[in-house]
Amino acid sequence: MLRHRLTQSLRKTTRTFVNLLPIILGMILLTSLASTVFPERISADLFGRHAALDALIGASVGSIAAGHPLASYLLGGELLKSGVSLIAVTALIVSWVTVGMVQLPAEALMLGMRFAIYRNVICFISAIAVAILSFHTLQLISQVQ
């Protein structure tokens, strides 16, 4: 009985890993592409003027880009390494995961245009709010310590 369950679990795990392999490869390719497209100079020119503007630009880029949530963490890490502010990266990651301009036609077809637009607008505004609040919360915590 135990041996049968172990074999069955191993098959499921292998199948899940094989199914995730294209996503992981895509994530690595997308991260490499993003590192090439967003060299440090472009990132520095695009971001770094004002915190609210950085959040707006980050949320806009994240809304247009579509990708797997796993890829957003790697992309965010690379952007932070290249000097992009935390507020911009947070807005980008949150909007990357929650806003989907690329998927909007499919979402509108399945759930209705009004719902899809409202959901994306609310998620866009929420991404900016989450980025600003996260940034200021981390600043407060660092001042207390």
mmCIF file with all atom_site columns, C-alpha atoms in Angstrom:
data_model
loop_
_atom_site.group_PDB
_atom_site.id
_atom_site.type_symbol
_atom_site.label_atom_id
_atom_site.label_alt_id
_atom_site.label_comp_id
_atom_site.label_asym_id
_atom_site.label_entity_id
_atom_site.label_seq_id
_atom_site.pdbx_PDB_ins_code
_atom_site.Cartn_x
_atom_site.Cartn_y
_atom_site.Cartn_z
_atom_site.occupancy
_atom_site.B_iso_or_equiv
_atom_site.pdbx_formal_charge
_atom_site.auth_seq_id
_atom_site.auth_comp_id
_atom_site.auth_asym_id
_atom_site.auth_atom_id
_atom_site.pdbx_PDB_model_num
ATOM 1   C CA . MET A 1 1   ? 0.000   0.000  0.000   1.00 0.00 ? 1   MET A CA 1
ATOM 2   C CA . LEU A 1 2   ? 2.719   2.464  1.032   1.00 0.00 ? 2   LEU A CA 1
ATOM 3   C CA . ARG A 1 3   ? 4.883   1.513  -1.926  1.00 0.00 ? 3   ARG A CA 1
ATOM 4   C CA . HIS A 1 4   ? 1.963   2.064  -4.319  1.00 0.00 ? 4   HIS A CA 1
ATOM 5   C CA . ARG A 1 5   ? 1.218   5.516  -2.853  1.00 0.00 ? 5   ARG A CA 1
ATOM 6   C CA . LEU A 1 6   ? 4.907   6.433  -3.026  1.00 0.00 ? 6   LEU A CA 1
ATOM 7   C CA . THR A 1 7   ? 5.097   5.395  -6.678  1.00 0.00 ? 7   THR A CA 1
ATOM 8   C CA . GLN A 1 8   ? 1.932   7.301  -7.459  1.00 0.00 ? 8   GLN A CA 1
ATOM 9   C CA . SER A 1 9   ? 3.262   10.420 -5.722  1.00 0.00 ? 9   SER A CA 1
ATOM 10  C CA . LEU A 1 10  ? 6.545   10.155 -7.592  1.00 0.00 ? 10  LEU A CA 1
ATOM 11  C CA . ARG A 1 11  ? 4.696   9.971  -10.929 1.00 0.00 ? 11  ARG A CA 1
ATOM 12  C CA . LYS A 1 12  ? 2.611   13.024 -10.053 1.00 0.00 ? 12  LYS A CA 1
ATOM 13  C CA . THR A 1 13  ? 5.690   14.965 -8.990  1.00 0.00 ? 13  THR A CA 1
ATOM 14  C CA . THR A 1 14  ? 7.535   14.050 -12.186 1.00 0.00 ? 14  THR A CA 1
ATOM 15  C CA . ARG A 1 15  ? 4.518   15.019 -14.314 1.00 0.00 ? 15  ARG A CA 1
ATOM 16  C CA . THR A 1 16  ? 4.207   18.352 -12.497 1.00 0.00 ? 16  THR A CA 1
ATOM 17  C CA . PHE A 1 17  ? 7.901   19.066 -12.957 1.00 0.00 ? 17  PHE A CA 1
ATOM 18  C CA . VAL A 1 18  ? 7.726   18.241 -16.674 1.00 0.00 ? 18  VAL A CA 1
ATOM 19  C CA . ASN A 1 19  ? 4.707   20.532 -17.018 1.00 0.00 ? 19  ASN A CA 1
ATOM 20  C CA . LEU A 1 20  ? 6.544   23.354 -15.229 1.00 0.00 ? 20  LEU A CA 1
ATOM 21  C CA . LEU A 1 21  ? 9.715   22.957 -17.287 1.00 0.00 ? 21  LEU A CA 1
ATOM 22  C CA . PRO A 1 22  ? 8.516   25.128 -20.214 1.00 0.00 ? 22  PRO A CA 1
ATOM 23  C CA . ILE A 1 23  ? 7.512   27.858 -17.758 1.00 0.00 ? 23  ILE A CA 1
ATOM 24  C CA . ILE A 1 24  ? 10.887  27.755 -16.038 1.00 0.00 ? 24  ILE A CA 1
ATOM 25  C CA . LEU A 1 25  ? 12.714  27.860 -19.375 1.00 0.00 ? 25  LEU A CA 1
ATOM 26  C CA . GLY A 1 26  ? 10.507  30.719 -20.533 1.00 0.00 ? 26  GLY A CA 1
ATOM 27  C CA . MET A 1 27  ? 11.180  32.525 -17.271 1.00 0.00 ? 27  MET A CA 1
ATOM 28  C CA . ILE A 1 28  ? 14.924  32.211 -17.761 1.00 0.00 ? 28  ILE A CA 1
ATOM 29  C CA . LEU A 1 29  ? 14.676  33.379 -21.371 1.00 0.00 ? 29  LEU A CA 1
ATOM 30  C CA . LEU A 1 30  ? 12.416  36.290 -20.417 1.00 0.00 ? 30  LEU A CA 1
ATOM 31  C CA . THR A 1 31  ? 14.752  37.359 -17.654 1.00 0.00 ? 31  THR A CA 1
ATOM 32  C CA . SER A 1 32  ? 17.682  37.262 -20.057 1.00 0.00 ? 32  SER A CA 1
ATOM 33  C CA . LEU A 1 33  ? 15.687  39.294 -22.560 1.00 0.00 ? 33  LEU A CA 1
ATOM 34  C CA . ALA A 1 34  ? 14.688  41.818 -19.913 1.00 0.00 ? 34  ALA A CA 1
ATOM 35  C CA . SER A 1 35  ? 18.283  42.161 -18.769 1.00 0.00 ? 35  SER A CA 1
ATOM 36  C CA . THR A 1 36  ? 19.269  42.875 -22.346 1.00 0.00 ? 36  THR A CA 1
ATOM 37  C CA . VAL A 1 37  ? 16.382  45.239 -23.087 1.00 0.00 ? 37  VAL A CA 1
ATOM 38  C CA . PHE A 1 38  ? 16.684  47.117 -19.806 1.00 0.00 ? 38  PHE A CA 1
ATOM 39  C CA . PRO A 1 39  ? 20.355  47.850 -19.496 1.00 0.00 ? 39  PRO A CA 1
ATOM 40  C CA . GLU A 1 40  ? 21.357  49.956 -16.536 1.00 0.00 ? 40  GLU A CA 1
ATOM 41  C CA . ARG A 1 41  ? 21.421  53.180 -18.479 1.00 0.00 ? 41  ARG A CA 1
ATOM 42  C CA . ILE A 1 42  ? 17.882  52.854 -19.814 1.00 0.00 ? 42  ILE A CA 1
ATOM 43  C CA . SER A 1 43  ? 16.657  51.827 -16.379 1.00 0.00 ? 43  SER A CA 1
ATOM 44  C CA . ALA A 1 44  ? 18.352  54.830 -14.834 1.00 0.00 ? 44  ALA A CA 1
ATOM 45  C CA . ASP A 1 45  ? 16.881  57.143 -17.472 1.00 0.00 ? 45  ASP A CA 1
ATOM 46  C CA . LEU A 1 46  ? 13.383  55.690 -17.161 1.00 0.00 ? 46  LEU A CA 1
ATOM 47  C CA . PHE A 1 47  ? 13.239  55.603 -13.382 1.00 0.00 ? 47  PHE A CA 1
ATOM 48  C CA . GLY A 1 48  ? 14.626  57.657 -10.540 1.00 0.00 ? 48  GLY A CA 1
ATOM 49  C CA . ARG A 1 49  ? 12.959  61.033 -10.890 1.00 0.00 ? 49  ARG A CA 1
ATOM 50  C CA . HIS A 1 50  ? 10.235  60.893 -8.246  1.00 0.00 ? 50  HIS A CA 1
ATOM 51  C CA . ALA A 1 51  ? 8.816   58.051 -6.164  1.00 0.00 ? 51  ALA A CA 1
ATOM 52  C CA . ALA A 1 52  ? 5.236   58.488 -7.385  1.00 0.00 ? 52  ALA A CA 1
ATOM 53  C CA . LEU A 1 53  ? 6.373   58.765 -10.996 1.00 0.00 ? 53  LEU A CA 1
ATOM 54  C CA . ASP A 1 54  ? 8.533   55.649 -10.571 1.00 0.00 ? 54  ASP A CA 1
ATOM 55  C CA . ALA A 1 55  ? 5.503   53.770 -9.233  1.00 0.00 ? 55  ALA A CA 1
ATOM 56  C CA . LEU A 1 56  ? 3.383   54.949 -12.164 1.00 0.00 ? 56  LEU A CA 1
ATOM 57  C CA . ILE A 1 57  ? 6.003   53.973 -14.748 1.00 0.00 ? 57  ILE A CA 1
ATOM 58  C CA . GLY A 1 58  ? 6.636   50.624 -13.051 1.00 0.00 ? 58  GLY A CA 1
ATOM 59  C CA . ALA A 1 59  ? 2.923   49.837 -12.921 1.00 0.00 ? 59  ALA A CA 1
ATOM 60  C CA . SER A 1 60  ? 2.523   50.845 -16.569 1.00 0.00 ? 60  SER A CA 1
ATOM 61  C CA . VAL A 1 61  ? 5.379   48.612 -17.713 1.00 0.00 ? 61  VAL A CA 1
ATOM 62  C CA . GLY A 1 62  ? 4.092   45.747 -15.589 1.00 0.00 ? 62  GLY A CA 1
ATOM 63  C CA . SER A 1 63  ? 0.575   46.171 -16.960 1.00 0.00 ? 63  SER A CA 1
ATOM 64  C CA . ILE A 1 64  ? 1.697   45.925 -20.555 1.00 0.00 ? 64  ILE A CA 1
ATOM 65  C CA . ALA A 1 65  ? 4.121   43.080 -20.011 1.00 0.00 ? 65  ALA A CA 1
ATOM 66  C CA . ALA A 1 66  ? 2.679   39.650 -19.533 1.00 0.00 ? 66  ALA A CA 1
ATOM 67  C CA . GLY A 1 67  ? 4.476   36.882 -17.833 1.00 0.00 ? 67  GLY A CA 1
ATOM 68  C CA . HIS A 1 68  ? 4.451   34.221 -15.221 1.00 0.00 ? 68  HIS A CA 1
ATOM 69  C CA . PRO A 1 69  ? 4.608   35.354 -11.589 1.00 0.00 ? 69  PRO A CA 1
ATOM 70  C CA . LEU A 1 70  ? 7.790   33.320 -11.080 1.00 0.00 ? 70  LEU A CA 1
ATOM 71  C CA . ALA A 1 71  ? 9.510   35.388 -13.743 1.00 0.00 ? 71  ALA A CA 1
ATOM 72  C CA . SER A 1 72  ? 8.542   38.631 -12.037 1.00 0.00 ? 72  SER A CA 1
ATOM 73  C CA . TYR A 1 73  ? 10.693  37.835 -9.014  1.00 0.00 ? 73  TYR A CA 1
ATOM 74  C CA . LEU A 1 74  ? 13.771  37.267 -11.139 1.00 0.00 ? 74  LEU A CA 1
ATOM 75  C CA . LEU A 1 75  ? 13.034  40.349 -13.212 1.00 0.00 ? 75  LEU A CA 1
ATOM 76  C CA . GLY A 1 76  ? 12.529  42.388 -10.057 1.00 0.00 ? 76  GLY A CA 1
ATOM 77  C CA . GLY A 1 77  ? 15.829  41.189 -8.639  1.00 0.00 ? 77  GLY A CA 1
ATOM 78  C CA . GLU A 1 78  ? 17.657  42.112 -11.826 1.00 0.00 ? 78  GLU A CA 1
ATOM 79  C CA . LEU A 1 79  ? 16.045  45.545 -11.893 1.00 0.00 ? 79  LEU A CA 1
ATOM 80  C CA . LEU A 1 80  ? 16.982  46.151 -8.255  1.00 0.00 ? 80  LEU A CA 1
ATOM 81  C CA . LYS A 1 81  ? 20.569  45.131 -9.033  1.00 0.00 ? 81  LYS A CA 1
ATOM 82  C CA . SER A 1 82  ? 20.658  47.622 -11.900 1.00 0.00 ? 82  SER A CA 1
ATOM 83  C CA . GLY A 1 83  ? 19.644  50.454 -9.594  1.00 0.00 ? 83  GLY A CA 1
ATOM 84  C CA . VAL A 1 84  ? 15.904  50.764 -10.177 1.00 0.00 ? 84  VAL A CA 1
ATOM 85  C CA . SER A 1 85  ? 14.106  51.928 -7.054  1.00 0.00 ? 85  SER A CA 1
ATOM 86  C CA . LEU A 1 86  ? 12.222  49.522 -4.838  1.00 0.00 ? 86  LEU A CA 1
ATOM 87  C CA . ILE A 1 87  ? 8.970   51.416 -5.327  1.00 0.00 ? 87  ILE A CA 1
ATOM 88  C CA . ALA A 1 88  ? 9.181   51.032 -9.124  1.00 0.00 ? 88  ALA A CA 1
ATOM 89  C CA . VAL A 1 89  ? 10.055  47.363 -8.922  1.00 0.00 ? 89  VAL A CA 1
ATOM 90  C CA . THR A 1 90  ? 7.232   46.692 -6.457  1.00 0.00 ? 90  THR A CA 1
ATOM 91  C CA . ALA A 1 91  ? 4.705   48.456 -8.696  1.00 0.00 ? 91  ALA A CA 1
ATOM 92  C CA . LEU A 1 92  ? 6.011   46.538 -11.694 1.00 0.00 ? 92  LEU A CA 1
ATOM 93  C CA . ILE A 1 93  ? 5.767   43.152 -9.997  1.00 0.00 ? 93  ILE A CA 1
ATOM 94  C CA . VAL A 1 94  ? 2.304   43.751 -8.532  1.00 0.00 ? 94  VAL A CA 1
ATOM 95  C CA . SER A 1 95  ? 0.892   45.045 -11.818 1.00 0.00 ? 95  SER A CA 1
ATOM 96  C CA . TRP A 1 96  ? 2.684   42.273 -13.743 1.00 0.00 ? 96  TRP A CA 1
ATOM 97  C CA . VAL A 1 97  ? 0.769   39.705 -11.719 1.00 0.00 ? 97  VAL A CA 1
ATOM 98  C CA . THR A 1 98  ? -2.593  41.469 -11.321 1.00 0.00 ? 98  THR A CA 1
ATOM 99  C CA . VAL A 1 99  ? -3.105  43.649 -14.425 1.00 0.00 ? 99  VAL A CA 1
ATOM 100 C CA . GLY A 1 100 ? -3.295  42.080 -17.845 1.00 0.00 ? 100 GLY A CA 1
ATOM 101 C CA . MET A 1 101 ? -3.572  44.410 -20.797 1.00 0.00 ? 101 MET A CA 1
ATOM 102 C CA . VAL A 1 102 ? -2.486  41.625 -23.133 1.00 0.00 ? 102 VAL A CA 1
ATOM 103 C CA . GLN A 1 103 ? -5.132  39.264 -21.762 1.00 0.00 ? 103 GLN A CA 1
ATOM 104 C CA . LEU A 1 104 ? -7.839  41.955 -21.693 1.00 0.00 ? 104 LEU A CA 1
ATOM 105 C CA . PRO A 1 105 ? -9.650  40.817 -24.877 1.00 0.00 ? 105 PRO A CA 1
ATOM 106 C CA . ALA A 1 106 ? -9.844  37.220 -23.651 1.00 0.00 ? 106 ALA A CA 1
ATOM 107 C CA . GLU A 1 107 ? -10.920 38.318 -20.188 1.00 0.00 ? 107 GLU A CA 1
ATOM 108 C CA . ALA A 1 108 ? -13.584 40.612 -21.654 1.00 0.00 ? 108 ALA A CA 1
ATOM 109 C CA . LEU A 1 109 ? -14.874 37.786 -23.805 1.00 0.00 ? 109 LEU A CA 1
ATOM 110 C CA . MET A 1 110 ? -15.153 35.431 -20.848 1.00 0.00 ? 110 MET A CA 1
ATOM 111 C CA . LEU A 1 111 ? -16.249 37.815 -18.070 1.00 0.00 ? 111 LEU A CA 1
ATOM 112 C CA . GLY A 1 112 ? -17.601 40.865 -19.888 1.00 0.00 ? 112 GLY A CA 1
ATOM 113 C CA . MET A 1 113 ? -15.929 44.056 -21.043 1.00 0.00 ? 113 MET A CA 1
ATOM 114 C CA . ARG A 1 114 ? -17.135 46.191 -18.143 1.00 0.00 ? 114 ARG A CA 1
ATOM 115 C CA . PHE A 1 115 ? -15.897 43.744 -15.531 1.00 0.00 ? 115 PHE A CA 1
ATOM 116 C CA . ALA A 1 116 ? -12.539 43.310 -17.262 1.00 0.00 ? 116 ALA A CA 1
ATOM 117 C CA . ILE A 1 117 ? -11.920 47.054 -17.522 1.00 0.00 ? 117 ILE A CA 1
ATOM 118 C CA . TYR A 1 118 ? -12.996 47.742 -13.923 1.00 0.00 ? 118 TYR A CA 1
ATOM 119 C CA . ARG A 1 119 ? -10.847 44.885 -12.625 1.00 0.00 ? 119 ARG A CA 1
ATOM 120 C CA . ASN A 1 120 ? -7.764  46.037 -14.514 1.00 0.00 ? 120 ASN A CA 1
ATOM 121 C CA . VAL A 1 121 ? -8.177  49.689 -13.511 1.00 0.00 ? 121 VAL A CA 1
ATOM 122 C CA . ILE A 1 122 ? -8.668  48.769 -9.854  1.00 0.00 ? 122 ILE A CA 1
ATOM 123 C CA . CYS A 1 123 ? -5.661  46.443 -9.961  1.00 0.00 ? 123 CYS A CA 1
ATOM 124 C CA . PHE A 1 124 ? -3.532  49.143 -11.621 1.00 0.00 ? 124 PHE A CA 1
ATOM 125 C CA . ILE A 1 125 ? -4.402  51.681 -8.924  1.00 0.00 ? 125 ILE A CA 1
ATOM 126 C CA . SER A 1 126 ? -3.893  49.039 -6.246  1.00 0.00 ? 126 SER A CA 1
ATOM 127 C CA . ALA A 1 127 ? -0.451  48.200 -7.634  1.00 0.00 ? 127 ALA A CA 1
ATOM 128 C CA . ILE A 1 128 ? 0.629   51.815 -7.252  1.00 0.00 ? 128 ILE A CA 1
ATOM 129 C CA . ALA A 1 129 ? -0.867  52.026 -3.757  1.00 0.00 ? 129 ALA A CA 1
ATOM 130 C CA . VAL A 1 130 ? 0.778   48.761 -2.672  1.00 0.00 ? 130 VAL A CA 1
ATOM 131 C CA . ALA A 1 131 ? 4.142   49.938 -4.001  1.00 0.00 ? 131 ALA A CA 1
ATOM 132 C CA . ILE A 1 132 ? 3.953   53.279 -2.204  1.00 0.00 ? 132 ILE A CA 1
ATOM 133 C CA . LEU A 1 133 ? 2.722   51.739 1.039   1.00 0.00 ? 133 LEU A CA 1
ATOM 134 C CA . SER A 1 134 ? 5.315   48.951 0.948   1.00 0.00 ? 134 SER A CA 1
ATOM 135 C CA . PHE A 1 135 ? 8.125   51.403 0.302   1.00 0.00 ? 135 PHE A CA 1
ATOM 136 C CA . HIS A 1 136 ? 7.113   53.722 3.128   1.00 0.00 ? 136 HIS A CA 1
ATOM 137 C CA . THR A 1 137 ? 6.460   50.828 5.527   1.00 0.00 ? 137 THR A CA 1
ATOM 138 C CA . LEU A 1 138 ? 9.960   49.491 4.895   1.00 0.00 ? 138 LEU A CA 1
ATOM 139 C CA . GLN A 1 139 ? 11.395  52.968 5.453   1.00 0.00 ? 139 GLN A CA 1
ATOM 140 C CA . LEU A 1 140 ? 9.524   53.237 8.769   1.00 0.00 ? 140 LEU A CA 1
ATOM 141 C CA . ILE A 1 141 ? 10.739  49.823 9.880   1.00 0.00 ? 141 ILE A CA 1
ATOM 142 C CA . SER A 1 142 ? 14.332  50.660 9.004   1.00 0.00 ? 142 SER A CA 1
ATOM 143 C CA . GLN A 1 143 ? 14.141  53.918 10.978  1.00 0.00 ? 143 GLN A CA 1
ATOM 144 C CA . VAL A 1 144 ? 12.779  52.155 14.055  1.00 0.00 ? 144 VAL A CA 1
ATOM 145 C CA . GLN A 1 145 ? 15.622  49.616 14.097  1.00 0.00 ? 145 GLN A CA 1
#
